[in-house]
Coordinates of C-alpha atoms in Angstrom, one line a residue:
Chain A
M1 CA -9.0 -74.6 -7.0
E2 CA -12.2 -73.9 -8.8
W3 CA -13.9 -70.6 -7.8
E4 CA -17.4 -69.5 -8.0
T5 CA -18.4 -65.8 -8.5
V6 CA -21.3 -64.3 -6.6
I7 CA -22.8 -61.0 -7.8
G8 CA -25.5 -58.8 -6.6
L9 CA -26.4 -55.5 -8.4
E10 CA -27.9 -52.2 -7.1
I11 CA -29.3 -50.4 -10.0
H12 CA -30.1 -46.7 -9.7
T13 CA -32.7 -45.6 -12.2
Q14 CA -33.8 -42.0 -12.5
L15 CA -37.5 -41.6 -12.7
A16 CA -38.8 -39.6 -15.7
T17 CA -40.8 -37.0 -13.8
R18 CA -41.0 -33.3 -14.7
S19 CA -40.2 -32.1 -11.1
K20 CA -38.0 -33.4 -8.3
I21 CA -39.0 -36.0 -5.7
F22 CA -39.4 -33.5 -2.9
S23 CA -39.5 -30.1 -4.6
G24 CA -41.1 -28.3 -7.5
A25 CA -37.7 -27.7 -9.3
A26 CA -37.3 -29.1 -12.8
T27 CA -35.4 -32.3 -13.5
A28 CA -34.5 -31.6 -17.2
Y29 CA -31.0 -32.7 -18.1
G30 CA -28.3 -30.4 -19.3
A31 CA -29.5 -27.1 -17.8
E32 CA -27.0 -24.4 -16.8
P33 CA -25.5 -25.3 -13.4
N34 CA -27.7 -24.6 -10.3
T35 CA -30.6 -23.1 -12.3
Q36 CA -32.8 -26.1 -11.3
A37 CA -31.8 -26.2 -7.7
C38 CA -34.3 -24.6 -5.4
A39 CA -34.2 -23.9 -1.6
V40 CA -35.3 -27.5 -0.8
D41 CA -32.6 -29.0 -3.0
L42 CA -30.0 -26.7 -1.5
G43 CA -31.0 -27.8 2.0
L44 CA -31.6 -24.2 3.2
P45 CA -32.9 -23.9 6.8
G46 CA -36.6 -24.2 7.3
V47 CA -37.5 -26.0 4.1
L48 CA -39.7 -29.1 4.1
P49 CA -39.9 -31.9 1.5
V50 CA -43.2 -32.6 -0.2
L51 CA -43.5 -36.0 -2.0
N52 CA -44.2 -36.1 -5.7
G53 CA -47.1 -38.4 -6.3
E54 CA -45.9 -39.5 -9.7
V55 CA -42.8 -41.0 -8.1
V56 CA -45.0 -43.2 -6.0
R57 CA -47.0 -44.4 -9.0
M58 CA -43.9 -45.1 -11.0
A59 CA -42.4 -47.2 -8.1
I60 CA -45.7 -49.2 -7.9
K61 CA -45.6 -49.7 -11.7
F62 CA -42.1 -51.2 -11.4
G63 CA -43.2 -53.4 -8.5
L64 CA -46.1 -54.8 -10.5
A65 CA -43.8 -55.4 -13.5
I66 CA -41.5 -57.6 -11.5
D67 CA -44.3 -59.3 -9.7
A68 CA -43.3 -57.8 -6.3
E69 CA -45.2 -57.0 -3.1
I70 CA -46.1 -53.3 -2.8
T71 CA -45.6 -52.1 0.8
P72 CA -49.0 -50.7 2.0
L73 CA -47.2 -48.2 4.4
S74 CA -43.6 -47.4 3.4
V75 CA -41.3 -45.0 5.3
F76 CA -38.7 -42.5 4.2
A77 CA -35.5 -42.4 6.2
R78 CA -32.5 -40.2 6.5
K79 CA -29.1 -41.6 5.4
N80 CA -26.6 -39.4 7.1
Y81 CA -23.3 -38.5 5.5
F82 CA -21.4 -35.4 4.7
Y83 CA -20.5 -34.6 1.2
P84 CA -21.0 -31.3 -0.6
D85 CA -23.1 -32.8 -3.4
L86 CA -25.9 -33.2 -0.9
P87 CA -25.9 -30.1 1.3
K88 CA -28.5 -31.2 3.9
G89 CA -26.0 -33.6 5.4
Y90 CA -28.3 -36.6 4.6
Q91 CA -30.0 -38.2 1.7
I92 CA -33.7 -39.0 2.0
S93 CA -34.0 -42.6 1.1
Q94 CA -36.0 -45.6 2.4
F95 CA -34.5 -48.2 4.7
E96 CA -36.6 -50.5 6.7
L97 CA -39.8 -50.2 4.8
P98 CA -39.1 -49.7 1.1
I99 CA -42.1 -49.2 -1.2
V100 CA -41.4 -52.3 -3.4
G101 CA -40.6 -55.6 -1.7
K102 CA -39.5 -59.0 -3.0
G103 CA -39.9 -59.6 -6.7
Q104 CA -38.1 -61.4 -9.6
V105 CA -37.1 -61.2 -13.2
T106 CA -36.2 -64.0 -15.6
I107 CA -33.0 -63.6 -17.7
E108 CA -32.0 -65.5 -20.8
L109 CA -28.5 -66.9 -20.8
A110 CA -26.2 -67.4 -23.8
D111 CA -26.8 -71.2 -23.9
G112 CA -30.5 -70.6 -24.4
S113 CA -31.5 -71.5 -20.9
S114 CA -33.2 -69.0 -18.5
K115 CA -32.7 -68.2 -14.9
V116 CA -34.8 -66.4 -12.3
V117 CA -33.0 -63.6 -10.5
G118 CA -34.5 -62.3 -7.2
V119 CA -35.1 -58.7 -6.6
T120 CA -34.7 -58.0 -2.8
R121 CA -36.4 -54.6 -2.9
A122 CA -36.7 -51.3 -4.7
H123 CA -36.8 -48.1 -2.8
L124 CA -37.3 -44.4 -3.6
E125 CA -34.6 -41.9 -2.8
E126 CA -33.2 -38.5 -4.0
D127 CA -30.2 -38.2 -6.2
A128 CA -27.2 -36.1 -5.2
G129 CA -25.6 -33.2 -7.1
K130 CA -22.5 -33.4 -9.2
S131 CA -18.9 -32.5 -8.1
L132 CA -16.6 -31.0 -10.7
H133 CA -13.0 -31.4 -9.7
E134 CA -11.2 -29.8 -12.6
D135 CA -9.9 -26.3 -12.8
F136 CA -11.3 -24.3 -9.9
H137 CA -8.0 -23.2 -8.3
G138 CA -7.7 -26.3 -6.2
M139 CA -11.4 -26.1 -5.2
T140 CA -14.4 -28.3 -6.2
G141 CA -17.3 -26.9 -8.1
I142 CA -20.8 -28.1 -7.1
D143 CA -23.8 -28.3 -9.4
L144 CA -27.0 -29.1 -7.5
N145 CA -29.3 -29.4 -10.5
R146 CA -29.4 -33.2 -10.1
A147 CA -29.8 -33.0 -6.3
G148 CA -33.4 -34.2 -5.5
T149 CA -34.0 -36.0 -8.8
P150 CA -36.0 -39.0 -8.0
L151 CA -34.3 -42.4 -8.1
L152 CA -35.6 -45.9 -7.8
E153 CA -32.8 -48.1 -6.4
I154 CA -33.4 -51.7 -7.4
V155 CA -31.5 -54.2 -5.3
S156 CA -31.0 -57.7 -6.5
E157 CA -30.4 -60.9 -4.5
P158 CA -26.8 -62.2 -4.9
D159 CA -28.1 -64.6 -7.5
M160 CA -25.8 -64.0 -10.4
R161 CA -22.8 -66.3 -11.0
S162 CA -20.9 -64.6 -13.8
A163 CA -20.4 -61.2 -15.4
Q164 CA -22.6 -62.3 -18.3
E165 CA -25.5 -63.1 -16.0
A166 CA -25.0 -59.7 -14.4
V167 CA -25.2 -58.0 -17.8
A168 CA -28.3 -60.0 -18.8
Y169 CA -30.0 -58.9 -15.5
M170 CA -29.0 -55.3 -16.0
R171 CA -30.4 -55.4 -19.6
K172 CA -33.6 -56.9 -18.4
I173 CA -34.2 -54.3 -15.8
H174 CA -33.2 -51.6 -18.3
S175 CA -35.7 -53.0 -20.8
I176 CA -38.5 -53.1 -18.1
V177 CA -38.1 -49.6 -16.9
R178 CA -38.2 -48.3 -20.4
Y179 CA -41.2 -50.5 -21.4
I180 CA -43.2 -49.2 -18.5
E181 CA -42.0 -45.7 -19.2
I182 CA -40.7 -44.8 -15.7
S183 CA -37.2 -43.9 -16.9
D184 CA -35.5 -42.9 -20.2
G185 CA -32.7 -45.3 -19.2
N186 CA -30.2 -43.0 -20.8
M187 CA -26.8 -44.3 -19.5
Q188 CA -24.7 -41.5 -21.0
E189 CA -26.7 -39.0 -19.0
G190 CA -26.5 -41.2 -15.9
S191 CA -30.2 -42.0 -15.8
F192 CA -29.4 -45.7 -15.4
R193 CA -26.3 -46.8 -13.5
C194 CA -25.3 -49.6 -11.2
D195 CA -23.1 -50.7 -8.4
A196 CA -22.0 -54.3 -8.4
N197 CA -21.3 -56.3 -5.2
V198 CA -18.7 -59.0 -6.2
S199 CA -17.2 -61.8 -4.3
V200 CA -15.7 -65.2 -5.0
R201 CA -15.8 -68.5 -3.0
P202 CA -14.5 -72.0 -3.5
K203 CA -17.0 -73.9 -5.6
G204 CA -19.2 -75.9 -3.3
Q205 CA -18.8 -73.6 -0.3
K206 CA -22.0 -72.3 1.2
E207 CA -20.8 -69.1 2.8
F208 CA -20.2 -66.1 0.7
G209 CA -16.7 -64.7 0.4
T210 CA -15.8 -61.1 1.4
R211 CA -17.3 -58.7 -1.2
A212 CA -16.1 -55.6 -2.9
E213 CA -18.5 -53.0 -4.2
L214 CA -17.9 -51.6 -7.6
K215 CA -19.3 -48.1 -7.9
N216 CA -21.2 -46.2 -10.5
I217 CA -20.9 -48.2 -13.6
N218 CA -22.8 -46.7 -16.5
S219 CA -22.6 -49.1 -19.4
F220 CA -23.4 -52.7 -20.0
R221 CA -19.9 -53.3 -21.4
F222 CA -18.2 -51.7 -18.4
V223 CA -20.2 -53.9 -16.0
E224 CA -19.0 -57.0 -17.7
K225 CA -15.4 -55.8 -17.8
A226 CA -15.3 -54.4 -14.3
I227 CA -16.7 -57.6 -12.8
E228 CA -14.3 -59.8 -14.7
L229 CA -11.4 -57.7 -13.6
E230 CA -12.6 -57.7 -10.0
V231 CA -13.1 -61.5 -10.0
E232 CA -9.6 -61.9 -11.4
R233 CA -8.1 -59.6 -8.7
Q234 CA -9.9 -61.4 -5.9
I235 CA -8.8 -64.9 -7.1
D236 CA -5.2 -63.7 -7.4
I237 CA -5.3 -62.4 -3.8
L238 CA -6.9 -65.6 -2.4
E239 CA -4.6 -67.9 -4.4
S240 CA -1.5 -66.2 -3.1
G241 CA -2.7 -66.7 0.5
G242 CA -4.1 -63.2 1.1
T243 CA -7.6 -62.0 2.2
V244 CA -10.0 -59.8 0.3
V245 CA -10.9 -56.6 2.2
Q246 CA -14.5 -55.3 2.2
E247 CA -14.3 -52.0 0.4
T248 CA -15.7 -49.8 -2.3
R249 CA -13.8 -49.8 -5.6
L250 CA -14.0 -47.7 -8.7
Y251 CA -13.8 -49.0 -12.2
D252 CA -11.5 -46.9 -14.4
A253 CA -12.4 -47.6 -18.0
N254 CA -9.4 -45.8 -19.4
R255 CA -6.9 -47.9 -17.4
N256 CA -9.1 -50.9 -17.4
E257 CA -8.6 -51.6 -13.7
T258 CA -10.6 -51.3 -10.5
R259 CA -9.1 -49.4 -7.6
S260 CA -9.9 -48.8 -4.0
M261 CA -12.0 -45.7 -3.2
R262 CA -12.3 -45.8 0.5
S263 CA -12.5 -48.2 3.3
K264 CA -16.2 -48.8 3.9
E265 CA -16.2 -49.3 7.7
E266 CA -16.7 -45.7 8.8
A267 CA -18.5 -44.6 5.7
M268 CA -21.0 -47.4 6.4
D269 CA -22.2 -45.7 9.6
Y270 CA -25.1 -43.9 8.0
R271 CA -27.2 -43.8 11.1
Y272 CA -30.4 -44.2 9.3
F273 CA -33.5 -43.1 11.1
P274 CA -37.1 -42.3 9.9
D275 CA -37.3 -38.8 8.5
P276 CA -39.6 -36.8 10.8
D277 CA -40.4 -34.4 8.0
L278 CA -42.2 -37.1 6.0
L279 CA -45.2 -39.1 7.0
P280 CA -45.6 -42.8 6.0
V281 CA -46.6 -43.3 2.4
Q282 CA -49.8 -45.2 2.0
V283 CA -50.6 -47.3 -1.0
T284 CA -54.1 -48.7 -1.1
D285 CA -55.3 -51.7 -3.2
E286 CA -57.2 -49.2 -5.2
D287 CA -54.0 -47.2 -6.0
I288 CA -52.4 -50.4 -7.1
E289 CA -55.3 -51.4 -9.4
K290 CA -55.2 -48.0 -11.0
V291 CA -51.6 -48.3 -11.8
R292 CA -52.1 -51.9 -13.0
Q293 CA -54.4 -50.5 -15.7
T294 CA -51.5 -48.5 -17.1
L295 CA -49.1 -51.4 -17.5
P296 CA -48.2 -52.2 -21.1
E297 CA -47.4 -55.6 -22.5
L298 CA -44.1 -56.5 -20.8
P299 CA -41.0 -57.8 -22.7
D300 CA -41.4 -61.4 -21.6
A301 CA -45.0 -61.6 -22.7
K302 CA -44.3 -59.8 -25.9
K303 CA -41.5 -62.1 -26.7
A304 CA -43.7 -65.1 -26.2
R305 CA -46.3 -63.6 -28.4
F306 CA -43.8 -62.9 -31.2
V307 CA -42.7 -66.5 -31.1
E308 CA -46.3 -67.7 -31.2
D309 CA -47.8 -65.2 -33.7
Y310 CA -44.8 -64.6 -36.1
S311 CA -43.1 -68.0 -35.8
L312 CA -39.8 -66.3 -34.9
S313 CA -37.1 -68.1 -33.0
S314 CA -36.9 -67.4 -29.3
E315 CA -33.5 -65.6 -29.9
D316 CA -34.9 -63.4 -32.7
A317 CA -38.0 -62.6 -30.6
G318 CA -35.7 -61.7 -27.8
I319 CA -33.7 -59.2 -29.9
L320 CA -36.9 -57.6 -31.4
T321 CA -38.5 -57.1 -28.0
A322 CA -35.4 -55.9 -26.1
S323 CA -36.7 -52.4 -26.4
R324 CA -40.3 -51.3 -26.7
E325 CA -39.5 -48.9 -29.6
L326 CA -37.9 -51.7 -31.6
S327 CA -40.8 -54.1 -30.9
I328 CA -43.3 -51.4 -32.1
Y329 CA -41.2 -50.7 -35.2
F330 CA -41.1 -54.3 -36.0
E331 CA -44.8 -54.8 -35.6
T332 CA -45.5 -51.8 -37.8
V333 CA -43.3 -53.2 -40.5
V334 CA -45.0 -56.6 -40.3
E335 CA -48.4 -54.9 -40.5
G336 CA -47.3 -53.0 -43.6
C337 CA -45.7 -55.8 -45.6
G338 CA -47.4 -58.9 -44.2
E339 CA -44.3 -61.0 -43.9
A340 CA -43.0 -61.4 -40.4
K341 CA -39.9 -63.4 -41.2
L342 CA -38.8 -61.0 -44.0
A343 CA -39.5 -58.1 -41.7
A344 CA -37.5 -59.7 -38.8
N345 CA -34.5 -60.3 -41.1
W346 CA -34.4 -56.8 -42.4
V347 CA -35.0 -55.1 -39.0
M348 CA -32.3 -57.1 -37.3
G349 CA -30.0 -57.3 -40.3
E350 CA -29.7 -54.4 -42.7
L351 CA -31.4 -51.8 -40.4
G352 CA -29.7 -53.0 -37.3
G353 CA -26.3 -52.8 -39.1
Y354 CA -26.9 -49.2 -40.2
L355 CA -28.1 -48.1 -36.8
N356 CA -25.1 -49.7 -35.1
R357 CA -22.6 -48.1 -37.5
E358 CA -24.1 -44.7 -37.0
N359 CA -24.7 -45.2 -33.4
L360 CA -28.4 -44.4 -33.7
D361 CA -31.5 -45.6 -31.7
I362 CA -34.4 -47.0 -33.6
G363 CA -36.3 -43.8 -32.7
N364 CA -33.8 -41.8 -34.8
S365 CA -33.8 -44.1 -37.8
P366 CA -34.1 -42.2 -41.1
V367 CA -35.9 -45.1 -42.5
S368 CA -39.3 -45.3 -40.9
A369 CA -41.2 -48.6 -40.3
E370 CA -43.7 -47.6 -43.0
M371 CA -40.9 -47.0 -45.5
L372 CA -39.2 -50.3 -44.8
A373 CA -42.6 -52.1 -45.1
G374 CA -43.1 -50.4 -48.5
M375 CA -39.8 -51.7 -49.7
L376 CA -40.4 -55.2 -48.4
K377 CA -43.6 -55.3 -50.3
R378 CA -41.6 -54.8 -53.4
I379 CA -39.4 -57.8 -52.5
S380 CA -42.5 -59.9 -51.9
D381 CA -44.1 -59.0 -55.2
N382 CA -40.8 -59.6 -57.1
T383 CA -40.3 -56.1 -58.2
I384 CA -36.8 -56.2 -56.6
Y385 CA -34.8 -58.9 -54.9
G386 CA -32.1 -59.0 -52.2
K387 CA -29.1 -57.3 -53.7
I388 CA -31.1 -54.5 -55.3
A389 CA -33.1 -54.1 -52.2
K390 CA -29.9 -53.3 -50.3
E391 CA -29.3 -50.5 -52.8
V392 CA -32.8 -49.2 -52.4
F393 CA -32.5 -49.4 -48.6
E394 CA -29.2 -47.4 -48.7
A395 CA -30.9 -44.7 -50.8
M396 CA -33.9 -44.6 -48.4
W397 CA -31.4 -44.2 -45.5
K398 CA -29.8 -41.3 -47.3
G399 CA -33.2 -39.6 -47.6
E400 CA -33.7 -40.1 -51.3
G401 CA -37.4 -40.9 -50.9
D402 CA -39.5 -44.0 -50.4
A403 CA -38.9 -47.4 -52.1
D404 CA -41.2 -47.0 -55.0
A405 CA -39.8 -43.6 -55.9
I406 CA -36.2 -44.9 -55.7
I407 CA -36.9 -48.0 -57.7
D408 CA -38.6 -45.9 -60.3
S409 CA -36.0 -43.1 -60.6
K410 CA -33.0 -45.5 -60.6
G411 CA -34.6 -48.0 -62.9
L412 CA -34.1 -50.8 -60.5
K413 CA -37.2 -52.8 -61.4
Q414 CA -36.3 -56.5 -61.7
I415 CA -36.4 -58.0 -65.2
T416 CA -38.9 -60.8 -65.0
D417 CA -39.8 -60.9 -68.6
S418 CA -38.5 -64.4 -69.4
G419 CA -38.3 -63.6 -73.1
A420 CA -35.8 -60.8 -72.4
I421 CA -33.8 -62.9 -70.1
E422 CA -33.7 -65.8 -72.6
S423 CA -32.4 -63.6 -75.4
L424 CA -29.7 -62.3 -73.0
I425 CA -28.7 -65.8 -72.1
D426 CA -28.5 -66.8 -75.7
E427 CA -26.2 -63.9 -76.3
V428 CA -23.9 -64.8 -73.4
L429 CA -23.7 -68.4 -74.4
A430 CA -23.0 -67.5 -78.0
N431 CA -20.2 -65.2 -76.9
N432 CA -18.5 -67.8 -74.7
P433 CA -18.5 -71.1 -76.7
K434 CA -15.4 -72.4 -74.9
Q435 CA -17.0 -72.1 -71.5
V436 CA -20.1 -73.7 -72.7
E437 CA -18.1 -76.7 -73.9
E438 CA -16.3 -76.9 -70.6
Y439 CA -19.7 -76.9 -68.8
R440 CA -21.1 -79.6 -70.9
G441 CA -17.9 -81.5 -70.4
G442 CA -18.8 -81.8 -66.8
K443 CA -17.3 -78.6 -65.3
E444 CA -20.5 -77.6 -63.6
K445 CA -19.1 -74.7 -61.7
M446 CA -19.0 -72.8 -65.0
L447 CA -22.6 -72.1 -64.2
G448 CA -21.6 -69.4 -61.8
F449 CA -19.6 -67.7 -64.6
F450 CA -22.6 -67.5 -66.8
V451 CA -24.9 -66.2 -64.1
G452 CA -22.3 -63.6 -63.3
Q453 CA -22.1 -62.5 -67.0
I454 CA -25.9 -62.2 -67.2
M455 CA -26.2 -60.3 -63.9
K456 CA -23.5 -58.0 -65.2
A457 CA -25.3 -57.4 -68.4
T458 CA -28.5 -56.5 -66.6
G459 CA -27.0 -54.4 -63.9
G460 CA -28.1 -57.0 -61.3
K461 CA -31.7 -56.6 -62.2
A462 CA -32.5 -60.1 -63.4
N463 CA -34.0 -62.5 -61.0
P464 CA -31.2 -64.9 -60.1
G465 CA -33.6 -67.8 -59.5
Q466 CA -35.1 -67.3 -62.9
V467 CA -31.7 -66.9 -64.6
N468 CA -30.4 -70.1 -63.1
Q469 CA -33.4 -72.0 -64.2
I470 CA -33.4 -70.9 -67.8
L471 CA -29.7 -71.1 -68.0
K472 CA -29.6 -74.7 -66.9
E473 CA -32.3 -75.7 -69.4
K474 CA -30.4 -73.9 -72.3
L475 CA -27.1 -75.6 -71.4
K476 CA -28.7 -78.9 -71.1
G477 CA -30.6 -78.6 -74.3
G478 CA -27.6 -77.6 -76.5
Chain V
M1 CA -25.5 -49.5 28.6
S2 CA -22.1 -48.1 28.8
V3 CA -20.7 -45.3 26.6
D4 CA -17.1 -44.3 26.8
K5 CA -15.0 -41.4 25.6
S6 CA -14.2 -43.0 22.2
D7 CA -17.9 -43.5 21.5
I8 CA -18.5 -39.8 22.1
E9 CA -15.6 -38.9 19.9
K10 CA -16.8 -41.1 17.1
I11 CA -20.3 -39.8 17.2
A12 CA -19.1 -36.2 17.2
H13 CA -16.9 -37.0 14.2
L14 CA -19.8 -38.6 12.3
A15 CA -21.9 -35.6 13.0
R16 CA -19.1 -33.2 12.2
L17 CA -19.4 -31.6 15.6
Q18 CA -16.4 -30.1 17.3
I19 CA -16.7 -30.6 21.1
D20 CA -14.6 -29.4 23.9
E21 CA -12.4 -31.9 25.5
A22 CA -13.7 -30.7 28.9
D23 CA -17.3 -31.5 28.0
V24 CA -16.7 -35.1 27.0
A25 CA -17.3 -36.5 30.5
D26 CA -20.7 -34.7 30.6
Y27 CA -21.7 -35.9 27.2
T28 CA -20.8 -39.4 28.2
T29 CA -23.0 -39.3 31.3
H30 CA -25.9 -37.7 29.4
L31 CA -25.8 -40.2 26.5
A32 CA -25.5 -43.1 28.9
N33 CA -28.6 -41.9 30.8
I34 CA -30.5 -41.8 27.5
L35 CA -29.4 -45.2 26.5
D36 CA -30.3 -46.5 30.0
L37 CA -33.8 -45.2 29.5
V38 CA -34.0 -46.9 26.1
A39 CA -32.8 -50.1 27.8
Q40 CA -35.5 -49.8 30.4
M41 CA -38.2 -49.4 27.6
N42 CA -36.8 -52.4 25.8
S43 CA -37.8 -54.5 28.7
V44 CA -41.5 -53.8 28.0
D45 CA -43.3 -56.6 26.3
T46 CA -44.3 -55.3 22.9
E47 CA -45.0 -58.6 21.1
H48 CA -48.5 -57.7 20.2
V49 CA -48.0 -54.1 19.4
T50 CA -47.7 -52.9 15.8
P51 CA -44.5 -50.9 15.2
M52 CA -45.3 -47.2 14.8
A53 CA -43.8 -45.6 11.7
H54 CA -44.5 -42.0 12.8
P55 CA -45.9 -40.4 16.0
M56 CA -48.7 -38.7 14.0
D57 CA -51.6 -40.8 13.0
A58 CA -51.6 -39.6 9.4
V59 CA -50.2 -40.5 6.0
Q60 CA -48.2 -38.5 3.5
R61 CA -50.0 -36.2 1.2
L62 CA -48.8 -36.2 -2.3
R63 CA -47.9 -33.4 -4.7
E64 CA -48.8 -33.1 -8.4
D65 CA -45.7 -33.6 -10.6
V66 CA -45.6 -30.0 -11.7
V67 CA -42.6 -27.7 -12.0
T68 CA -43.3 -24.8 -9.6
E69 CA -39.9 -23.4 -9.0
T70 CA -38.2 -20.8 -11.1
N71 CA -34.5 -20.2 -11.5
Q72 CA -33.3 -18.1 -8.5
R73 CA -29.6 -19.0 -8.8
E74 CA -28.4 -15.4 -8.4
H75 CA -30.5 -14.9 -5.3
F76 CA -29.2 -18.1 -3.7
Q77 CA -25.6 -17.6 -4.7
A78 CA -25.5 -14.1 -3.2
I79 CA -25.1 -15.7 0.2
A80 CA -22.6 -18.4 -0.9
P81 CA -19.0 -17.9 0.2
Q82 CA -17.6 -18.6 -3.3
V83 CA -19.1 -19.2 -6.7
E84 CA -17.8 -19.5 -10.2
D85 CA -19.4 -20.2 -13.6
G86 CA -22.7 -20.8 -11.7
L87 CA -21.1 -23.5 -9.5
Y88 CA -20.8 -23.4 -5.7
L89 CA -17.1 -23.7 -4.8
V90 CA -16.1 -25.8 -1.8
P91 CA -12.8 -27.0 -0.4
R92 CA -11.5 -29.7 -2.7
V93 CA -13.2 -33.1 -2.2
I94 CA -11.8 -36.0 -4.1
E95 CA -12.3 -39.7 -3.5

């Protein structure tokens, strides 16, 4: 039987505020345990939550970025459950009236087509603390620094039909929250993580199959793997006549498997009710307009502009606009060297390769956009060409200075003096009479041999185009 | 609306409340009475009434995003039953 996969994602993104959603405690990552957990975060008796206005503005900003309705009067609710990482006994979240309503994003698929994925809603809530299970004499250690950190939970429609689509969607949301600067999107630090609801159904069937929820996945690669594994598991069960149970499962990256966490029936009984400690949150048209003024150019618009202004392919434009930092870097390089295509090739090629190898973000690149532009200018004006440029780039990467200084100190300037090249060619031809004869006898691939000899003699500094041209003439003429 | 013993036990478990077996009958009656009242209210025609989000006719005031709390860990942990390395220790929980 042919099966169809149905996926919906719930993405939790930490909002980049200085203080928590309901208290004045700091949200900085990596502090000593419990040094940023105040009486409100600890759920001590008698405390009251006070909502952080920046959190509301950030949620509105996201809503505008995905073309969503902003709820004029949204309500916070208590989601009741007992777990020591949230000592109040409930999480303050939003249930019936989330601040952001229906919206949508467009994702690009591998075959070049695009697809619209619906966003059901996005609501504000507080994060929980962290439980540490190792090495406390059989007890669990609780760090409540993260408790009360603002989260925006972005819930998608079950619109995705493969693990690849789910990853494309997750990347898109990641790119948006970073463009609009509401989250640092740092996945290692847990600022951006997702739960995936996965089910399968016979192709053509209207009703959804029973779904499993994969919890707390914090990398794009793991999302893809976890979903693929889960789909395989469900198909195996169904094909051997079994039924899929609705449950929460955890993806274990080390063992590359998903396993059951708990049966969801009882845990699901969160008994939501409006939080009496918080009044409804009002968002006026004026508030929305104010936030709209702060929206930057969004990834889709920027991509379209790159294709239009720089004549880039849609694919290249997509890569260069995937992160705001990269798109700004690229445009700075273009501005500096004046050649978009050349800039695109170097940013995606050599620079991208170095960043990947050393696992660096564009923000940490030792070669600044201005430095790269400076080097590309030397390619455009024929001071250096491709192979030498790579050498210059490597030296810049290692911190040996800017391109002009490196070209100068290493003597890498290209030999363009045709007289000098001619005399070199004459010398090479004189030294290799046998090869010259073979070439003239019709063995044209000997040309490569001569080019090689000349490049060797010049340390790679001759212009290969020029060498080829002069060489051919000389060989013909003899 | 009927409530039975198992409902009471489930609600108590969800709220992590320990209740006396002898009190279950009482709780059952009381809760049933409350739900009956709700059922009675449900019969009122509210079609043209806007749902009320909060009994107070006011909206949430917002705070500036400023850190106002200082580290008072020692103070808070003085009343905790058990702490170690700055962590609150609780009976082992593992999924």
